[in-house]
PDB file of C-alpha atoms in Angstrom:
ATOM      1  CA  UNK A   1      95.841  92.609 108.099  1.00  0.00           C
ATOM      2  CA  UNK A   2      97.525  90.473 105.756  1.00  0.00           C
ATOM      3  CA  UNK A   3     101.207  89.443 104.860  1.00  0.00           C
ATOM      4  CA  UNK A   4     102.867  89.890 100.778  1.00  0.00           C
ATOM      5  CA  UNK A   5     104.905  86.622  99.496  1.00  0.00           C
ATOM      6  CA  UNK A   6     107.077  88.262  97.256  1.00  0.00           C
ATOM      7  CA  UNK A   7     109.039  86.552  95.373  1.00  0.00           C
ATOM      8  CA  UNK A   8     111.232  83.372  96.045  1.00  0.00           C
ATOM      9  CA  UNK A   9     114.770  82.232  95.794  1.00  0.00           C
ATOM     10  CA  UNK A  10     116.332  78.915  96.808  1.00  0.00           C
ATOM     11  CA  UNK A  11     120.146  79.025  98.347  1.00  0.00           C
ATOM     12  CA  UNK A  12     121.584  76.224 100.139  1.00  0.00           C
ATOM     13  CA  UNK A  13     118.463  74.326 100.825  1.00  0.00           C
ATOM     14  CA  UNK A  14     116.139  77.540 101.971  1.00  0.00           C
ATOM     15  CA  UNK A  15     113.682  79.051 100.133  1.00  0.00           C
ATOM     16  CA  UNK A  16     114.039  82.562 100.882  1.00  0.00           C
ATOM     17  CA  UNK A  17     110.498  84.919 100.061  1.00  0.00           C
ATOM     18  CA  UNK A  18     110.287  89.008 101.234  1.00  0.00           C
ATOM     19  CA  UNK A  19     107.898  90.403 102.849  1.00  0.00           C
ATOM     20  CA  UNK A  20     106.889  94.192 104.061  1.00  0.00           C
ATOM     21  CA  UNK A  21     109.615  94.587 106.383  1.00  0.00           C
ATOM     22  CA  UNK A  22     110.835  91.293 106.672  1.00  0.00           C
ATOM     23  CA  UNK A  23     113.449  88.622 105.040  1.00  0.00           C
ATOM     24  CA  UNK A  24     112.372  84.916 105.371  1.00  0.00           C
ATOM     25  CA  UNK A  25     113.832  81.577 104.905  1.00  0.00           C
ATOM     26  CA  UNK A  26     112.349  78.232 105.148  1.00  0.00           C
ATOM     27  CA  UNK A  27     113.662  74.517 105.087  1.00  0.00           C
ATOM     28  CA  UNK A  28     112.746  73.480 101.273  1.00  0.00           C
ATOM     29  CA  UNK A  29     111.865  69.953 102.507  1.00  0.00           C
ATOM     30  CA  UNK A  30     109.935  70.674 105.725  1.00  0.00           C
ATOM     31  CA  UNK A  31     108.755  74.122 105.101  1.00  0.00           C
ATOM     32  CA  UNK A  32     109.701  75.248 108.486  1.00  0.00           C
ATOM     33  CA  UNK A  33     111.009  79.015 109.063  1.00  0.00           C
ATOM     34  CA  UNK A  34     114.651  79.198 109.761  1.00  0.00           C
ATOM     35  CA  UNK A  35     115.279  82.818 108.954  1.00  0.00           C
ATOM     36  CA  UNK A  36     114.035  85.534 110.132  1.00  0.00           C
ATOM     37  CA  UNK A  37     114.933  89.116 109.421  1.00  0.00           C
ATOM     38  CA  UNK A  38     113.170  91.757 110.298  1.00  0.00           C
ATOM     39  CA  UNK A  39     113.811  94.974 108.956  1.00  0.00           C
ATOM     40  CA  UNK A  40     112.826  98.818 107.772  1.00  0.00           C
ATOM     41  CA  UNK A  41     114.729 101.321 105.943  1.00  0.00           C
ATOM     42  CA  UNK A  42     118.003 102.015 107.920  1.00  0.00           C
ATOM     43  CA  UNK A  43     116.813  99.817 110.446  1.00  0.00           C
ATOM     44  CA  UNK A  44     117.943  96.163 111.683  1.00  0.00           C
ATOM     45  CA  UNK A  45     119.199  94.397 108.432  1.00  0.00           C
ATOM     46  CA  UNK A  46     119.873  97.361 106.417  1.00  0.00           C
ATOM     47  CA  UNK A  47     117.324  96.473 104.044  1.00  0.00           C
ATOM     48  CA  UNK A  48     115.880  99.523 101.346  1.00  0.00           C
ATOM     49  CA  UNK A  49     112.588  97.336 101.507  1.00  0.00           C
ATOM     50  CA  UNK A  50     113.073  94.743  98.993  1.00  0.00           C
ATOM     51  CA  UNK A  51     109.864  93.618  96.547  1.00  0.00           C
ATOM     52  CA  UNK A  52     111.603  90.267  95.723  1.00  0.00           C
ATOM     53  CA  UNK A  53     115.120  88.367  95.513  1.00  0.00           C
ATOM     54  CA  UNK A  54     117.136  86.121  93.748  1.00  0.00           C
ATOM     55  CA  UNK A  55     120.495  84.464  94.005  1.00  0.00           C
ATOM     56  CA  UNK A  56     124.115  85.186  93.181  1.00  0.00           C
ATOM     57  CA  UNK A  57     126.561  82.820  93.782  1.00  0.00           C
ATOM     58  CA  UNK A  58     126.529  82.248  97.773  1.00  0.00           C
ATOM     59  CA  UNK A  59     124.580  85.453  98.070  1.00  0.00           C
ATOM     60  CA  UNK A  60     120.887  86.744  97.880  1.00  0.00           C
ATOM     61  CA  UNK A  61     120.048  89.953  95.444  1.00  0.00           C
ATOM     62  CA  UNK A  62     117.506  91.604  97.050  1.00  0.00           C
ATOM     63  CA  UNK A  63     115.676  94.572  95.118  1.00  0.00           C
ATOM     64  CA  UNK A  64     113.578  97.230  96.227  1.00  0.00           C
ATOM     65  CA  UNK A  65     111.336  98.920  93.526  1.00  0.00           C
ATOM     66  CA  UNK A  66     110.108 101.970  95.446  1.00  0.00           C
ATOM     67  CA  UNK A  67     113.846 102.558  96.620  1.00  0.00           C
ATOM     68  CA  UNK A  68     115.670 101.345  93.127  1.00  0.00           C
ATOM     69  CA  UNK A  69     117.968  99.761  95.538  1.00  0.00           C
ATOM     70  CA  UNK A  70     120.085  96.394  94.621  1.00  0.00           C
ATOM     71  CA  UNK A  71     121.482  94.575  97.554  1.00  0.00           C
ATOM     72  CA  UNK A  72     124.021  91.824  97.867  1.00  0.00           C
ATOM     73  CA  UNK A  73     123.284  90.218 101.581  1.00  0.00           C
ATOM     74  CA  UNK A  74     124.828  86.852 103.019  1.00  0.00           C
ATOM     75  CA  UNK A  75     121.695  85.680 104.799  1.00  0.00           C
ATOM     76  CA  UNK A  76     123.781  83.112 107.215  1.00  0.00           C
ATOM     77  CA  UNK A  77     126.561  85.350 108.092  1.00  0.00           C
ATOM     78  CA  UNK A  78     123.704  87.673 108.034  1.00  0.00           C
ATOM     79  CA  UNK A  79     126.540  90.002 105.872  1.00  0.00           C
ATOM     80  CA  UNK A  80     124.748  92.954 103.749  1.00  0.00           C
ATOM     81  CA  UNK A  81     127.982  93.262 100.825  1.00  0.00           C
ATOM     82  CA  UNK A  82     126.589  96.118  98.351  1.00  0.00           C
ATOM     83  CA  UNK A  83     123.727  98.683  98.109  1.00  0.00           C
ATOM     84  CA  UNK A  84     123.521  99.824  94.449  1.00  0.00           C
ATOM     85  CA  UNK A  85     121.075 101.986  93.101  1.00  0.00           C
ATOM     86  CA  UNK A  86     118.816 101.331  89.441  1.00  0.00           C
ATOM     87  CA  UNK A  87     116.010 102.507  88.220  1.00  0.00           C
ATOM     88  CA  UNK A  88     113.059 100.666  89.876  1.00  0.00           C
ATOM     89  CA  UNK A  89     115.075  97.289  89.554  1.00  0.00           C
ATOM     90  CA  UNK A  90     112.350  94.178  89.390  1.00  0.00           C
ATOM     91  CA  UNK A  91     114.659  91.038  88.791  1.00  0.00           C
ATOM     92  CA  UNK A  92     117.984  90.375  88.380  1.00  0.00           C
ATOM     93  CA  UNK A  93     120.247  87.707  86.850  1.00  0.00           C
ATOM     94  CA  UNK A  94     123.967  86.783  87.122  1.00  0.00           C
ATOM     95  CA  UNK A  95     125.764  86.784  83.672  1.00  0.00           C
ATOM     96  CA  UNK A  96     129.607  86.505  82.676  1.00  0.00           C
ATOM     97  CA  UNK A  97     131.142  88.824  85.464  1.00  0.00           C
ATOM     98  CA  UNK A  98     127.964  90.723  85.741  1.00  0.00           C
ATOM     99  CA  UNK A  99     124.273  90.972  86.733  1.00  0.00           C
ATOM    100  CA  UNK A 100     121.599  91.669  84.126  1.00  0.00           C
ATOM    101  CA  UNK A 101     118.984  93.682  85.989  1.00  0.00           C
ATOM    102  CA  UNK A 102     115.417  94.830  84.985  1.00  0.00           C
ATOM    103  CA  UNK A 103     114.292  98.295  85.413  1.00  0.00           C
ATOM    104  CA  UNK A 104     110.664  98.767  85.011  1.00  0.00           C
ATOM    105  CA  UNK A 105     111.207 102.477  86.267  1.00  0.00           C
ATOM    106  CA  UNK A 106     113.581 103.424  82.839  1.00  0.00           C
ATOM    107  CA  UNK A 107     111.728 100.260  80.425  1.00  0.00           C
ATOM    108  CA  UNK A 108     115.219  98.703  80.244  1.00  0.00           C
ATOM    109  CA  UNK A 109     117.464  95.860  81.096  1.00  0.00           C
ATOM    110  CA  UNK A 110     120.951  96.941  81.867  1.00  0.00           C
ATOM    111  CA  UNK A 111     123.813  94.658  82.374  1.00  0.00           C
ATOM    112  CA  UNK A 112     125.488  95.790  85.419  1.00  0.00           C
ATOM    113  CA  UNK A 113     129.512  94.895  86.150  1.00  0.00           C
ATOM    114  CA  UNK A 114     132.881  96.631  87.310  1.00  0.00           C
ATOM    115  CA  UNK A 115     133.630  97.572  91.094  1.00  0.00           C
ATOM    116  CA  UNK A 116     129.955  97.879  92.756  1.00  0.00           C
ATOM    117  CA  UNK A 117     128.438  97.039  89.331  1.00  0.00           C
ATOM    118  CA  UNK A 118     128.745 100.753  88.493  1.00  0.00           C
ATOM    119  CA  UNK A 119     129.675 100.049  85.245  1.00  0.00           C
ATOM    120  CA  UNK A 120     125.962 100.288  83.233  1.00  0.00           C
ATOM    121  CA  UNK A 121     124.923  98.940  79.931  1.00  0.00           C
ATOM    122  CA  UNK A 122     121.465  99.408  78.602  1.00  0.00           C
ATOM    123  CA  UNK A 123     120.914  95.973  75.961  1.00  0.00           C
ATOM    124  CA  UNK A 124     116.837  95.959  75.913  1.00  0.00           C
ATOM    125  CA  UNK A 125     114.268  98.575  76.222  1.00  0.00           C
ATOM    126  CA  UNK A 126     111.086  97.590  76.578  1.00  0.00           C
ATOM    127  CA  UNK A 127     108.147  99.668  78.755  1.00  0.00           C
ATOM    128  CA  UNK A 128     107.305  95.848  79.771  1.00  0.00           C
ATOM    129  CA  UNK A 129     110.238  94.375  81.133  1.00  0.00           C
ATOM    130  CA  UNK A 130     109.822  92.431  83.910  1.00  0.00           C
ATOM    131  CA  UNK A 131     111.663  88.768  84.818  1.00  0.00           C
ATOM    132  CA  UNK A 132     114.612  86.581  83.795  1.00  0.00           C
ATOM    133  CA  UNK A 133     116.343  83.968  83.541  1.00  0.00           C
ATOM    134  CA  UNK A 134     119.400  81.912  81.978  1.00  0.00           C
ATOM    135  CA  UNK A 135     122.256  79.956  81.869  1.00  0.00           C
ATOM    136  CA  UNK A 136     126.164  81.048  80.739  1.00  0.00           C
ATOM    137  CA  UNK A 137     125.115  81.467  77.417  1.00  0.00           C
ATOM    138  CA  UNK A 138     121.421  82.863  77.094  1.00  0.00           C
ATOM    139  CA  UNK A 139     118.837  84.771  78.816  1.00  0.00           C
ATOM    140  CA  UNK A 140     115.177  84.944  78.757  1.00  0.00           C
ATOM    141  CA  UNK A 141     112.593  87.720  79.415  1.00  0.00           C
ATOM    142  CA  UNK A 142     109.047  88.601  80.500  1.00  0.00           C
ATOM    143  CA  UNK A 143     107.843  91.076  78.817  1.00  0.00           C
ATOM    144  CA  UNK A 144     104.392  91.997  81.078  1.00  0.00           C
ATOM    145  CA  UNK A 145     102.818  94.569  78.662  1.00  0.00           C
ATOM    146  CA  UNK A 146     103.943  92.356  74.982  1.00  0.00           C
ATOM    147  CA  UNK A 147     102.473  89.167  77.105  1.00  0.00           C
ATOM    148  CA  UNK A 148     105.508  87.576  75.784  1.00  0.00           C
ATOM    149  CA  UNK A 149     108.820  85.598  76.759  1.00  0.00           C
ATOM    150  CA  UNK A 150     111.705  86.952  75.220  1.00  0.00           C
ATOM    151  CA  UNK A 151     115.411  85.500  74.343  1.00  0.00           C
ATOM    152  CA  UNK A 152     117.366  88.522  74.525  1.00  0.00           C
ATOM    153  CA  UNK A 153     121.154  86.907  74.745  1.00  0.00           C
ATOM    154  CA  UNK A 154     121.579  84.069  72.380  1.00  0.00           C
ATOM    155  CA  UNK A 155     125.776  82.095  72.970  1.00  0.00           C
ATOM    156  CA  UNK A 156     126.761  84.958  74.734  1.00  0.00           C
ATOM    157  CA  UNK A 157     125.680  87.352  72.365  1.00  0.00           C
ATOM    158  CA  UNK A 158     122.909  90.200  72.704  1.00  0.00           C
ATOM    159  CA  UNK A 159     120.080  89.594  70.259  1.00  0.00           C
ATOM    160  CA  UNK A 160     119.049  92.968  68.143  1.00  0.00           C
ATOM    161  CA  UNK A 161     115.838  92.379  68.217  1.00  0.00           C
ATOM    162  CA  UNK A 162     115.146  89.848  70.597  1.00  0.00           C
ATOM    163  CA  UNK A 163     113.680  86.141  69.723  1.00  0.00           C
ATOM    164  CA  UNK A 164     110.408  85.807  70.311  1.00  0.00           C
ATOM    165  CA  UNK A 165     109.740  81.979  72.344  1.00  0.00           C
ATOM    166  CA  UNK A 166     106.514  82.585  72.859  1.00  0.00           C
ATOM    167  CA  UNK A 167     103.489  84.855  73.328  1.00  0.00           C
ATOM    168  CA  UNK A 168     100.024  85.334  74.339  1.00  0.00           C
ATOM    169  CA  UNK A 169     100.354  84.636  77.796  1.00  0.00           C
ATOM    170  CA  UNK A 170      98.067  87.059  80.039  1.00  0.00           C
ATOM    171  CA  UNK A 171     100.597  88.765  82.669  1.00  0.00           C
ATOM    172  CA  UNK A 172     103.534  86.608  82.498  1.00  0.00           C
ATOM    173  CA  UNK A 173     105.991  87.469  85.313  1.00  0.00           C
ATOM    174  CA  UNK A 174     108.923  85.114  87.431  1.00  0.00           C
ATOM    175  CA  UNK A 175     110.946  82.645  85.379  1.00  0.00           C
ATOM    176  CA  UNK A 176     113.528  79.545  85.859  1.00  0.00           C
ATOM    177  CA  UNK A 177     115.254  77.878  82.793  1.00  0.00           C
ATOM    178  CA  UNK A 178     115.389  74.398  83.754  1.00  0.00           C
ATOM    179  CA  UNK A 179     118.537  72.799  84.204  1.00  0.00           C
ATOM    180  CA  UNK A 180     118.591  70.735  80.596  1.00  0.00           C
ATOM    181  CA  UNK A 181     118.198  74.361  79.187  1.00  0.00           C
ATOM    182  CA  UNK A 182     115.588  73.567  76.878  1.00  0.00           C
ATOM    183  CA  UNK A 183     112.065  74.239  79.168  1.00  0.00           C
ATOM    184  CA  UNK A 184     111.156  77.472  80.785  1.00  0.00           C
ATOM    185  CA  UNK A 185     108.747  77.579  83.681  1.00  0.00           C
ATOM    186  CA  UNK A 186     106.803  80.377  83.700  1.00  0.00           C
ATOM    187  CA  UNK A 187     104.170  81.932  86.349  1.00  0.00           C
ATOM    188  CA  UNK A 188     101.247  83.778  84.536  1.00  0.00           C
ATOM    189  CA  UNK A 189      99.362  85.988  87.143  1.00  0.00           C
ATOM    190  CA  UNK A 190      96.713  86.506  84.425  1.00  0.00           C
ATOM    191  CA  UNK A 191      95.766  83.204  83.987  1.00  0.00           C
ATOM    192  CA  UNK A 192      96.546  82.097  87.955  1.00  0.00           C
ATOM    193  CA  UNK A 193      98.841  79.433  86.386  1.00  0.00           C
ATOM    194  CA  UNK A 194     102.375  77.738  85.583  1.00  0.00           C
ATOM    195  CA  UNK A 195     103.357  77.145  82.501  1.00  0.00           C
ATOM    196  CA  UNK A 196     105.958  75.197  80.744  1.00  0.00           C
ATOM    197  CA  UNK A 197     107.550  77.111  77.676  1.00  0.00           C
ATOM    198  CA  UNK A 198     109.572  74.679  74.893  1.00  0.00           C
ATOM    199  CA  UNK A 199     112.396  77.000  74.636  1.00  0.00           C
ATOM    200  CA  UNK A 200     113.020  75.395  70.934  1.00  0.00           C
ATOM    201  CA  UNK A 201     109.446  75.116  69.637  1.00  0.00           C
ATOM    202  CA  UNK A 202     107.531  77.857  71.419  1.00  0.00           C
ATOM    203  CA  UNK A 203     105.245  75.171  72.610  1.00  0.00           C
ATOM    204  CA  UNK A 204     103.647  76.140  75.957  1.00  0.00           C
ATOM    205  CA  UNK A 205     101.929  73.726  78.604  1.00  0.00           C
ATOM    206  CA  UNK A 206     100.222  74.143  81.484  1.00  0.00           C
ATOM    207  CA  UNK A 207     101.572  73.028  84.720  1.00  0.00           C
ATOM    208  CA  UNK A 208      99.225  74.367  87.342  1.00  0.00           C
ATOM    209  CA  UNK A 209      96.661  75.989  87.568  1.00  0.00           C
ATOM    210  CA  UNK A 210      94.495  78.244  90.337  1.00  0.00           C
ATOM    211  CA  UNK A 211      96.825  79.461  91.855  1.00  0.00           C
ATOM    212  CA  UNK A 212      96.725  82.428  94.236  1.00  0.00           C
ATOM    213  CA  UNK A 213      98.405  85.344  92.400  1.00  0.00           C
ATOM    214  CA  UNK A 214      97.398  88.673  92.154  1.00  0.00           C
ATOM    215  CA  UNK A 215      96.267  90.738  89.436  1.00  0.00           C
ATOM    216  CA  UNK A 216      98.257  93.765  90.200  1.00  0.00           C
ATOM    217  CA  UNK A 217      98.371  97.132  91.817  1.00  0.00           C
ATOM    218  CA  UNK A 218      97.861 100.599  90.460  1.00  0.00           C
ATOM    219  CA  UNK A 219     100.659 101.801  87.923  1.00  0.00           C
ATOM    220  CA  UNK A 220     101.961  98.258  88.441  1.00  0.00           C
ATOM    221  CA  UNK A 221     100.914  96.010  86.119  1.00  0.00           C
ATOM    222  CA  UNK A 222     102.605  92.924  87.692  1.00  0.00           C
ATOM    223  CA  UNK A 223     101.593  93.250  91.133  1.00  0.00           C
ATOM    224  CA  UNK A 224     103.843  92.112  93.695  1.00  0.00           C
ATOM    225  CA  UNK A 225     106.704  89.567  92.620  1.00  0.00           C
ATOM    226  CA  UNK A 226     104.919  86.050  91.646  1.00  0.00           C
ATOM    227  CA  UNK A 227     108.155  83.841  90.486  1.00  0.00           C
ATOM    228  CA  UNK A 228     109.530  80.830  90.484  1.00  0.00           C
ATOM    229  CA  UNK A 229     112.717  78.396  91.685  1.00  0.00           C
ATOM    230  CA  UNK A 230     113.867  74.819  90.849  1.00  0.00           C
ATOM    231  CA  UNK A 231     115.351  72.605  93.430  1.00  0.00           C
ATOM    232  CA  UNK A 232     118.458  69.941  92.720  1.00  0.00           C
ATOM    233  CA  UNK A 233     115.967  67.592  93.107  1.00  0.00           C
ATOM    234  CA  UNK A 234     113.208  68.625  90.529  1.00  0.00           C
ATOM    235  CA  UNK A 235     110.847  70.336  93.058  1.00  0.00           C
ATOM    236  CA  UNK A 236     109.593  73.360  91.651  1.00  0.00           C
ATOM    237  CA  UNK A 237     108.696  76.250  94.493  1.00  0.00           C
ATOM    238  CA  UNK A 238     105.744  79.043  93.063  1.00  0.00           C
ATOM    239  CA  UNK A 239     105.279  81.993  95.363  1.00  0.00           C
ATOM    240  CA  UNK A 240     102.003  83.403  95.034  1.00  0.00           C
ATOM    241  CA  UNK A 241     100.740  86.981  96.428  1.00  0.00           C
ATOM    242  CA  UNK A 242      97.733  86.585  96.870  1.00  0.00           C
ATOM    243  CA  UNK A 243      97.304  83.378  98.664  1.00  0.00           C
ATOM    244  CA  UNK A 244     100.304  84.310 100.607  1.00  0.00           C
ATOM    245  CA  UNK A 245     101.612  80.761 100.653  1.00  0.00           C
ATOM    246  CA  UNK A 246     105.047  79.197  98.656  1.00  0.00           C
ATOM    247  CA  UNK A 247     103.841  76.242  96.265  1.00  0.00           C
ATOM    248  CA  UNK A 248     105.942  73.138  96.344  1.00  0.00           C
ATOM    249  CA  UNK A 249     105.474  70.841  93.175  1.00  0.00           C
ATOM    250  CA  UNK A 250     107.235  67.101  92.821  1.00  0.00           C
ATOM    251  CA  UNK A 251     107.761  66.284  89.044  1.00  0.00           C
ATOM    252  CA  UNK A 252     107.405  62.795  88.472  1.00  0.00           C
ATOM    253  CA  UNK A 253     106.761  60.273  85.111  1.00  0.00           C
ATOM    254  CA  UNK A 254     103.306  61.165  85.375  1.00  0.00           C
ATOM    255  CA  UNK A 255     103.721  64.755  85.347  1.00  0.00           C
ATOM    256  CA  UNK A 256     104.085  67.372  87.716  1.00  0.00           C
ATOM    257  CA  UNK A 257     102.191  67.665  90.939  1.00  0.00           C
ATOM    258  CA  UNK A 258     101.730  69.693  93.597  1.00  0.00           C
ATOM    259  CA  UNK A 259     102.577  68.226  97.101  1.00  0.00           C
ATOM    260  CA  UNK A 260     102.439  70.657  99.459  1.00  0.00           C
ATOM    261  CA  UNK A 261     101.724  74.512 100.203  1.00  0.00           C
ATOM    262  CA  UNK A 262     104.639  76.176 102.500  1.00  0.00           C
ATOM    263  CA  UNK A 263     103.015  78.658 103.885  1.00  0.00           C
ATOM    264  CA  UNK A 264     105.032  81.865 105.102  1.00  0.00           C
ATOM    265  CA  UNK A 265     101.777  83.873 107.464  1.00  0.00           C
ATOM    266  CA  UNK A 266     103.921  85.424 109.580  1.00  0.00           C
ATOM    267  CA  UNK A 267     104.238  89.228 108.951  1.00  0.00           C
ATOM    268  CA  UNK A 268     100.906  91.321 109.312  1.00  0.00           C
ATOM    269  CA  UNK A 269     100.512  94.302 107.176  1.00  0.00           C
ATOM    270  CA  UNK A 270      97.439  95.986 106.087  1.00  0.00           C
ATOM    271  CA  UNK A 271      97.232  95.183 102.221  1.00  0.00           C
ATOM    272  CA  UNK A 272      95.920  98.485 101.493  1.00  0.00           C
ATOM    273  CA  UNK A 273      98.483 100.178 103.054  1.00  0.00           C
ATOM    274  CA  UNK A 274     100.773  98.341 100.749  1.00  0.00           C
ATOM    275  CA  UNK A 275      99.250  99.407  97.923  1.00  0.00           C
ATOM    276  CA  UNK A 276      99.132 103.388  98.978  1.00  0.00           C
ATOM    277  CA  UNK A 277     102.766 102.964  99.303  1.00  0.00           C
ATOM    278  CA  UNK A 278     103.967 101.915  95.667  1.00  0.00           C
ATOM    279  CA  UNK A 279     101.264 104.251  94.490  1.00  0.00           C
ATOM    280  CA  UNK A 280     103.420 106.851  96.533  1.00  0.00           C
ATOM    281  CA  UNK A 281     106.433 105.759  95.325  1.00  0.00           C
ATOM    282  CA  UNK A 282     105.489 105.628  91.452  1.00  0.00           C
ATOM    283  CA  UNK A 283     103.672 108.919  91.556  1.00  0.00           C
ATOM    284  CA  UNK A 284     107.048 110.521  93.019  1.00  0.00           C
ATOM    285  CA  UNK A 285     109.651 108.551  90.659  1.00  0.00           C
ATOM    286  CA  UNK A 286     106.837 109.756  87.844  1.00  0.00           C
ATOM    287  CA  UNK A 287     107.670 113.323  88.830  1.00  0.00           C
TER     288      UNK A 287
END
């Protein structure tokens, strides 16, 4: 039996990860759980199984890939705000008055805004399409199956085609733009390793390497959410599948090192299981 890190998302302090039926949160400077949610499908929490989360504002996104399901939750008033439905959503990001979703289920990135974000606007299609990140101005993808990191909004503009920042990664998959906006971090599954993208130059450098990430799951290419989060203070937080654990790294003048491994064991599930279940999933939303 073994528990999924998927994904991870820092609000307020907490790092918040998903697991199979669970939400958790844990002190980003002592690593111990705070939060706790435990949930199934129209059970306690609400929850339409999410596969990983990000933030928004004061709030968490959590999306579900099996269910397509987008949720807006307030994980300390424990308030769930909106259930929206995409196609196979893998990653969101806030933009303008929006959110900028990924749907790996349609190969497109939709920018989502009006009441309940119903109002839909497809600006990328891509079989690939996977993570992203940005600022107010521009946005930055993963493309999974082009092995390549994307700018896809450039000043507030959508880019038609896309820049390409740089490529040849092996399975590149969760990113943060760093606060200066000028380096990407960037988790490669393939390689098991974190990279550092020059936004300007294309110049990539490696951060970290054997890390415990998975190399995917059938019809998924990406596995199960591997990203990444940067803390006020510089820390950098990697969740990795595989290992099961949330990476902490300290940057300092002599680089970036990692100091500790928050580990969040704490909800059993037999992996194989897991894997019968998005092969369910994608064989029915292949239908």
């Amino acid at each position: 039996l073994f528990s999924i890190t998927m994904g991870v998302a820092l609000l307020k302090d907490t790092l918040f990860t998903v697991h199979p039926g669970a939400l958790f949160g844990f002190d980003s400077t002592t690593g111990e759980r705070v939060i706790v949610v435990r949930s199934i499908p129209g059970g306690a929490g609400g929850f339409l199984e999410p596969t990983s989360v990000t933030t928004w504002n004061d709030d968490l996104v959590l999306l579900s890939f099996p269910f397509g399901a987008v949720q807006i939750y307030d994980p300390f008033t424990e308030t769930l705000k909106l259930t929206t439905i995409f196609g196979g959503p893998i990653d969101a990001h806030p933009f303008q008055d929006g959110l900028i979703v990924t749907e790996v289920q349609n190969g497109t990135v939709v920018f989502a805004s009006g009441d309940d974000l119903g109002e839909r606007e497809v600006i990328y299609t891509s079989p690939g399409v996977t993570f992203l990140t940005g600022n107010e101005t521009d946005v930055y993808l993963t493309d999974i199956l082009d092995q390549t990191l994307y700018r896809i909004i450039q000043d507030g503009e959508v880019l038609d085609p896309p820049t390409v920042v740089a490529t040849g990664f092996a399975a590149p998959e969760g990113i943060v733009l760093l606060p200066d906006g000028d380096k990407i971090l960037l988790v490669d599954a393939g390689k098991e390793s974190l990279e550092e993208v020059d936004t300007m130059t294309g110049n990539v450098e490696t951060i970290a390497t054997d890390l415990g990430f998975l190399p995917g799951i059938p019809g998924l290419d990406f596995g199960f959410a591997n990203d990444v989060a940067v803390g006020d203070s510089g820390a950098i937080y990697v969740s990795g599948d595989r290992a099961n654990v949330i990476y902490k790294f300290e940057s300092s003048t002599g680089g970036t090192t990692m100091s500790s491994a928050v580990s969040s064991l704490s909800h059993a599930f037999p992996f194989m299981l897991m894997r019968a279940f998005f092969s369910f999933f994608l064989g029915t939303l292949a239908v």
